Amino acid sequence: MPKNPLSKTACALALLIFCLAFGPAVALAQSTTQGAVGGMVKDPQGAVVKGAAVTVKNEETNKEFSATTDDEGRFRVVQLDPGNYVVTINASGFAAYTQQKVVVEVGRVTPLDVDLSITGAQETVQVTSEAPVINTEQQDFSTNINQTSINNLPINGRRWSNFAILTPGAVPDGTFGLISFRGISGLLNNNTIDGGDNNQAFFSEERGRTRLSYSISQDAVREFQVNTSNYSSEYGRAAGAVTNAVTKSGTNEFHGNAFFYVRDDKFNARNPQLTTKPEDNRKQFGGTIGGPIVKDRLFFFFSYDQQKRNFPGISTFGTTTFSSTNFNNATLLARGLSQAQ
């Protein structure tokens, strides 16, 4: 029986419409640039509370997200930008619960299990301590480098991705700045910025390559995650590790900084083997600024970073003496090789 070509066309069109309609919704279920908050809500006797209203608000932008606990008392609020949040839970017959300083990190779900109090015993339960971020659900091996580490840890050259060497199982791969994870070549890693590709295609290295200056300023990176192994399918494209960075964004308040780092031969000690002190000038300078364009709605962030350097290589000429015996042996060895060829 001959096949109908129109049926194939109809199926293809139907599949395309399905992908366009439902593809974005499926893709939004998880993100490489955002995090989530999830947990369980219970009453004082340990029974689950279903139908409780959960509100998660970003402390920096006042953006709110909402959810409702299911029949098992569980909730999860996804697509949260990394930062600090305030979580509020309300349920009929129970006192309102508020948890401040809930830290959301990229690629992770911050757990938050809540025990509500009966109304009248306490009208509002407010917790001000910082909720810890502990990965108890995901099977991947990942390390998050947050803003505190990026700002305070020492680093030579201000290449933010060098902090990935702090990840367990990571070692330098050669002398050019590549990093090997689990003994795999540093050319088989994947590097992304805000979910976009940040690889130098020809050499399979980070964009800008490790021999040149970085392409993204350290002051523009909010945090990044290094997925060593067992990472989920949305990371992929690597046999080694996946370094996933998220850049900063503006908030409801204006913030900025400026920096200037200098290394000059005037501050260096003299090399006793050289008659003159070699020129060595390195300068790194720039700054950032961010803030609101429309409060609670639209924000901006600008980063500038520049490097200037001049440190030419210095070499000295010397003489090497050989004894006559060594010279004759070398000559005979050379003749022997030529005859063998």
Coordinates of C-alpha atoms in Angstrom, one line a residue:
M1 CA 0.0 0.0 0.0
P2 CA 1.6 3.3 -1.0
K3 CA 2.4 5.8 1.7
N4 CA 0.7 9.1 1.8
P5 CA 3.2 12.0 1.7
L6 CA 0.6 14.4 3.1
S7 CA 0.4 12.3 6.3
K8 CA 4.2 12.8 6.8
T9 CA 3.8 16.5 6.3
A10 CA 0.9 16.7 8.7
C11 CA 2.9 14.8 11.3
A12 CA 5.9 17.1 10.9
L13 CA 3.8 20.2 11.2
A14 CA 2.0 18.8 14.3
L15 CA 5.4 18.0 15.9
L16 CA 6.7 21.5 15.1
I17 CA 3.6 23.1 16.6
F18 CA 4.0 21.0 19.7
C19 CA 7.7 21.9 20.2
L20 CA 6.9 25.6 19.7
A21 CA 4.0 25.5 22.1
F22 CA 5.4 23.3 24.8
G23 CA 9.1 23.4 24.3
P24 CA 9.7 26.7 26.1
A25 CA 7.6 25.5 29.0
V26 CA 9.6 22.3 29.3
A27 CA 12.9 24.2 29.0
L28 CA 11.9 26.5 31.8
A29 CA 11.5 23.7 34.2
Q30 CA 15.2 23.7 34.9
S31 CA 17.9 26.2 34.1
T32 CA 21.7 26.4 34.1
T33 CA 21.7 30.0 35.3
Q34 CA 19.1 29.9 38.1
G35 CA 18.3 28.1 41.3
A36 CA 15.3 27.1 43.3
V37 CA 13.8 26.9 46.8
G38 CA 12.0 23.7 47.9
G39 CA 10.9 21.9 51.1
M40 CA 8.0 20.6 53.2
V41 CA 5.5 22.3 55.5
K42 CA 4.3 20.6 58.6
D43 CA 2.1 21.4 61.7
P44 CA 3.4 21.1 65.3
Q45 CA 2.4 17.4 65.4
G46 CA 4.4 16.6 62.3
A47 CA 1.5 16.2 59.9
V48 CA 1.9 17.8 56.5
V49 CA 0.1 21.0 55.6
K50 CA -1.4 21.1 52.1
G51 CA -2.6 24.2 50.4
A52 CA -0.3 26.6 52.2
A53 CA 0.6 29.7 50.2
V54 CA 4.4 30.1 49.7
T55 CA 5.8 33.5 48.6
V56 CA 9.5 34.0 47.7
K57 CA 10.7 37.6 47.3
N58 CA 14.1 38.7 46.1
E59 CA 15.6 41.1 48.6
E60 CA 17.5 43.1 46.0
T61 CA 14.8 43.5 43.3
N62 CA 11.6 42.8 45.2
K63 CA 10.6 40.3 42.5
E64 CA 8.1 37.8 43.9
F65 CA 7.3 34.2 43.1
S66 CA 4.5 32.1 44.6
A67 CA 3.6 28.5 45.0
T68 CA 1.2 26.2 46.9
T69 CA 2.1 23.1 48.9
D70 CA 0.7 19.9 47.4
D71 CA -1.1 17.0 49.1
E72 CA 2.2 15.9 50.6
G73 CA 3.0 19.3 52.0
R74 CA 5.8 19.9 49.5
F75 CA 6.6 23.0 47.5
R76 CA 9.3 24.1 45.0
V77 CA 9.8 27.6 43.6
V78 CA 12.0 27.5 40.5
Q79 CA 13.6 30.0 38.1
L80 CA 15.1 32.1 40.9
D81 CA 18.2 34.3 40.1
P82 CA 21.1 33.7 42.5
G83 CA 20.8 35.9 45.5
N84 CA 19.1 36.4 48.9
Y85 CA 15.4 35.8 49.3
V86 CA 12.6 36.2 51.9
V87 CA 10.3 33.2 52.1
T88 CA 6.8 33.7 53.6
I89 CA 4.3 30.9 54.3
N90 CA 0.7 31.3 55.2
A91 CA -1.9 28.6 55.9
S92 CA -5.4 28.8 57.4
G93 CA -5.3 28.2 61.2
F94 CA -1.6 28.7 61.5
A95 CA 0.7 31.6 62.3
A96 CA 2.5 33.3 59.4
Y97 CA 6.1 32.1 58.9
T98 CA 8.9 34.3 57.5
Q99 CA 12.4 33.2 56.8
Q100 CA 14.9 35.8 55.8
K101 CA 18.3 35.5 54.1
V102 CA 17.5 32.4 52.2
V103 CA 20.5 31.9 49.8
V104 CA 19.8 30.7 46.3
E105 CA 22.8 29.5 44.3
V106 CA 23.0 28.7 40.6
G107 CA 22.1 25.1 39.7
R108 CA 21.0 24.2 43.2
V109 CA 17.8 23.7 45.2
T110 CA 17.9 25.4 48.6
P111 CA 16.1 23.1 51.1
L112 CA 13.6 24.7 53.5
D113 CA 11.5 22.5 55.8
V114 CA 9.1 24.5 57.9
D115 CA 7.1 23.7 61.1
L116 CA 4.1 26.0 61.4
S117 CA 2.7 27.2 64.8
I118 CA -0.9 27.3 65.8
T119 CA -2.6 30.7 65.5
G120 CA -2.8 32.4 68.9
A121 CA 0.4 30.8 70.3
Q122 CA 2.4 33.0 68.1
E123 CA 1.1 35.4 65.5
T124 CA 4.2 35.5 63.3
V125 CA 7.3 33.2 63.4
Q126 CA 10.2 35.2 61.9
V127 CA 13.6 33.5 61.4
T128 CA 16.5 35.9 60.6
S129 CA 19.5 33.4 60.5
E130 CA 20.9 32.4 57.1
A131 CA 19.5 29.2 55.7
P132 CA 22.3 26.8 54.7
V133 CA 22.6 25.6 51.2
I134 CA 23.0 21.8 51.4
N135 CA 22.6 19.6 48.3
T136 CA 20.6 16.6 49.6
E137 CA 18.7 15.7 46.5
Q138 CA 20.9 16.0 43.4
Q139 CA 23.3 13.3 42.4
D140 CA 25.9 15.5 40.7
F141 CA 29.3 16.3 42.0
S142 CA 29.5 20.1 41.9
T143 CA 31.2 23.0 43.7
N144 CA 29.8 26.5 43.9
I145 CA 32.2 29.5 44.1
N146 CA 30.1 32.4 45.5
Q147 CA 30.7 36.1 45.6
T148 CA 32.5 36.1 48.9
S149 CA 35.1 33.7 47.6
I150 CA 35.6 35.5 44.3
N151 CA 36.1 38.8 46.1
N152 CA 38.3 37.7 49.0
L153 CA 40.4 34.8 47.7
P154 CA 43.8 35.8 46.3
I155 CA 44.3 35.3 42.6
N156 CA 47.1 36.2 40.2
G157 CA 45.9 37.9 37.0
R158 CA 42.2 38.2 38.0
R159 CA 41.0 35.3 35.8
W160 CA 37.9 34.2 37.6
S161 CA 37.9 30.7 36.1
N162 CA 41.2 29.9 37.9
F163 CA 39.2 29.5 41.1
A164 CA 37.9 26.2 39.6
I165 CA 41.2 24.7 40.8
L166 CA 39.6 24.7 44.3
T167 CA 37.3 21.9 43.1
P168 CA 38.0 18.4 44.4
G169 CA 39.7 16.3 41.7
A170 CA 41.0 19.3 39.8
V171 CA 44.7 19.7 39.0
P172 CA 46.6 22.0 36.6
D173 CA 47.0 20.6 33.1
G174 CA 50.3 21.9 31.7
T175 CA 51.7 25.3 32.4
F176 CA 49.3 27.5 30.4
G177 CA 46.4 27.6 32.8
L178 CA 44.3 24.6 31.7
I179 CA 42.7 22.5 34.4
S180 CA 42.2 18.7 34.3
F181 CA 39.2 17.2 36.1
R182 CA 39.3 13.5 37.1
G183 CA 42.5 13.0 35.0
I184 CA 40.8 14.1 31.8
S185 CA 42.4 16.5 29.4
G186 CA 41.7 20.2 30.0
L187 CA 40.7 20.5 26.4
L188 CA 37.6 18.4 27.1
N189 CA 35.9 20.8 29.5
N190 CA 32.9 23.1 28.8
N191 CA 32.7 26.8 29.8
T192 CA 29.4 28.8 29.8
I193 CA 28.5 32.4 30.7
D194 CA 24.8 33.0 31.6
G195 CA 24.0 29.7 29.8
G196 CA 25.8 30.8 26.6
D197 CA 28.8 29.2 25.0
N198 CA 32.1 30.6 26.2
N199 CA 34.5 28.2 24.4
Q200 CA 37.2 28.9 21.9
A201 CA 36.1 26.4 19.2
F202 CA 39.4 25.6 17.5
F203 CA 41.5 25.0 20.5
S204 CA 38.6 23.7 22.8
E205 CA 39.6 26.1 25.5
E206 CA 37.9 29.0 27.3
R207 CA 37.2 31.9 25.1
G208 CA 40.2 34.2 25.0
R209 CA 42.3 31.1 25.6
T210 CA 44.4 30.7 28.7
R211 CA 47.5 32.3 27.1
L212 CA 45.7 35.6 26.7
S213 CA 43.7 37.9 28.9
Y214 CA 40.3 36.8 30.1
S215 CA 37.2 37.8 28.2
I216 CA 34.8 38.3 31.2
S217 CA 35.9 40.5 34.1
Q218 CA 36.2 39.0 37.6
D219 CA 34.1 41.9 38.9
A220 CA 31.3 41.0 36.5
V221 CA 30.9 37.4 37.7
R222 CA 28.4 36.9 40.6
E223 CA 29.1 33.2 41.1
F224 CA 29.8 30.1 39.2
Q225 CA 29.4 26.4 39.5
V226 CA 31.9 23.6 38.6
N227 CA 30.1 20.4 37.7
T228 CA 32.7 17.7 37.9
S229 CA 30.7 14.6 37.1
N230 CA 27.2 13.0 37.1
Y231 CA 25.8 16.3 36.0
S232 CA 22.4 16.4 34.3
S233 CA 21.7 16.6 30.6
E234 CA 21.3 20.3 30.3
Y235 CA 25.0 20.8 31.0
G236 CA 26.6 18.2 28.7
R237 CA 29.0 18.8 25.8
A238 CA 32.0 17.8 27.9
A239 CA 33.9 14.7 28.9
G240 CA 35.5 16.6 31.7
A241 CA 33.9 19.3 33.8
V242 CA 31.4 22.0 33.1
T243 CA 32.1 25.5 34.5
N244 CA 28.8 27.5 34.6
A245 CA 29.1 31.2 35.5
V246 CA 26.4 33.8 36.1
T247 CA 27.1 37.5 35.7
K248 CA 25.9 40.3 38.0
S249 CA 22.8 42.4 37.4
G250 CA 21.5 45.6 38.8
T251 CA 19.3 46.0 41.9
N252 CA 17.0 48.6 43.4
E253 CA 20.0 50.4 44.8
F254 CA 23.0 51.9 43.0
H255 CA 26.2 50.0 43.6
G256 CA 29.6 50.2 42.0
N257 CA 33.3 49.8 42.6
A258 CA 36.6 50.8 41.0
F259 CA 39.9 49.0 41.1
F260 CA 43.5 49.5 40.1
Y261 CA 46.3 46.9 40.4
V262 CA 49.8 47.7 39.5
R263 CA 53.1 45.7 39.3
D264 CA 56.1 47.9 38.5
D265 CA 59.9 47.2 38.4
K266 CA 60.4 50.2 40.7
F267 CA 59.0 48.1 43.5
N268 CA 61.0 45.0 42.6
A269 CA 64.4 43.9 44.0
R270 CA 67.4 43.9 41.7
N271 CA 68.6 40.7 40.2
P272 CA 72.3 40.3 41.2
Q273 CA 73.0 38.5 37.9
L274 CA 71.9 41.5 35.8
T275 CA 73.6 44.9 35.4
T276 CA 70.3 46.7 34.9
K277 CA 66.8 46.1 36.3
P278 CA 64.6 44.8 33.5
E279 CA 61.4 46.7 32.7
D280 CA 58.3 45.1 34.2
N281 CA 55.1 47.1 34.1
R282 CA 51.6 45.6 34.5
K283 CA 48.4 47.5 35.2
Q284 CA 44.9 46.2 35.6
F285 CA 42.1 48.8 36.1
G286 CA 38.4 49.2 35.7
G287 CA 35.1 49.3 37.6
T288 CA 31.4 48.4 37.7
I289 CA 28.1 50.2 38.3
G290 CA 24.6 48.9 38.5
G291 CA 21.2 50.1 39.6
P292 CA 17.5 50.6 38.7
I293 CA 16.1 52.0 35.5
V294 CA 12.6 51.4 36.7
K295 CA 12.4 50.4 40.3
D296 CA 11.3 46.8 40.8
R297 CA 11.1 46.3 37.1
L298 CA 14.1 47.2 35.0
F299 CA 17.8 47.2 36.0
F300 CA 21.2 47.8 34.4
F301 CA 24.8 46.7 35.1
F302 CA 27.9 47.9 33.4
S303 CA 31.4 46.5 33.8
Y304 CA 34.7 47.7 32.4
D305 CA 38.1 46.0 32.7
Q306 CA 41.4 46.8 30.9
Q307 CA 45.0 45.4 31.1
K308 CA 48.2 47.0 30.1
R309 CA 51.5 45.1 30.4
N310 CA 55.1 45.3 29.3
F311 CA 57.5 42.7 30.6
P312 CA 59.8 41.6 27.8
G313 CA 61.9 38.4 28.3
I314 CA 65.4 38.9 29.4
S315 CA 68.2 36.5 28.4
T316 CA 71.9 36.6 29.2
F317 CA 74.8 35.2 27.1
G318 CA 77.3 32.8 28.6
T319 CA 80.1 30.4 27.6
T320 CA 80.3 26.7 28.1
T321 CA 83.5 24.8 28.1
F322 CA 83.9 21.1 27.2
S323 CA 86.8 18.9 28.1
S324 CA 88.6 17.4 25.1
T325 CA 87.4 13.9 26.1
N326 CA 83.8 14.9 26.1
F327 CA 84.2 16.8 22.8
N328 CA 85.8 13.7 21.1
N329 CA 83.0 11.5 22.4
A330 CA 80.4 13.8 21.1
T331 CA 82.1 13.9 17.7
L332 CA 82.4 10.2 17.5
L333 CA 78.8 9.8 18.5
A334 CA 77.7 12.2 15.7
R335 CA 79.7 10.3 13.1
G336 CA 78.3 7.0 14.3
L337 CA 74.7 8.4 13.9
S338 CA 75.5 9.6 10.4
Q339 CA 76.9 6.3 9.3
A340 CA 74.0 4.4 10.7
Q341 CA 71.6 6.6 8.7

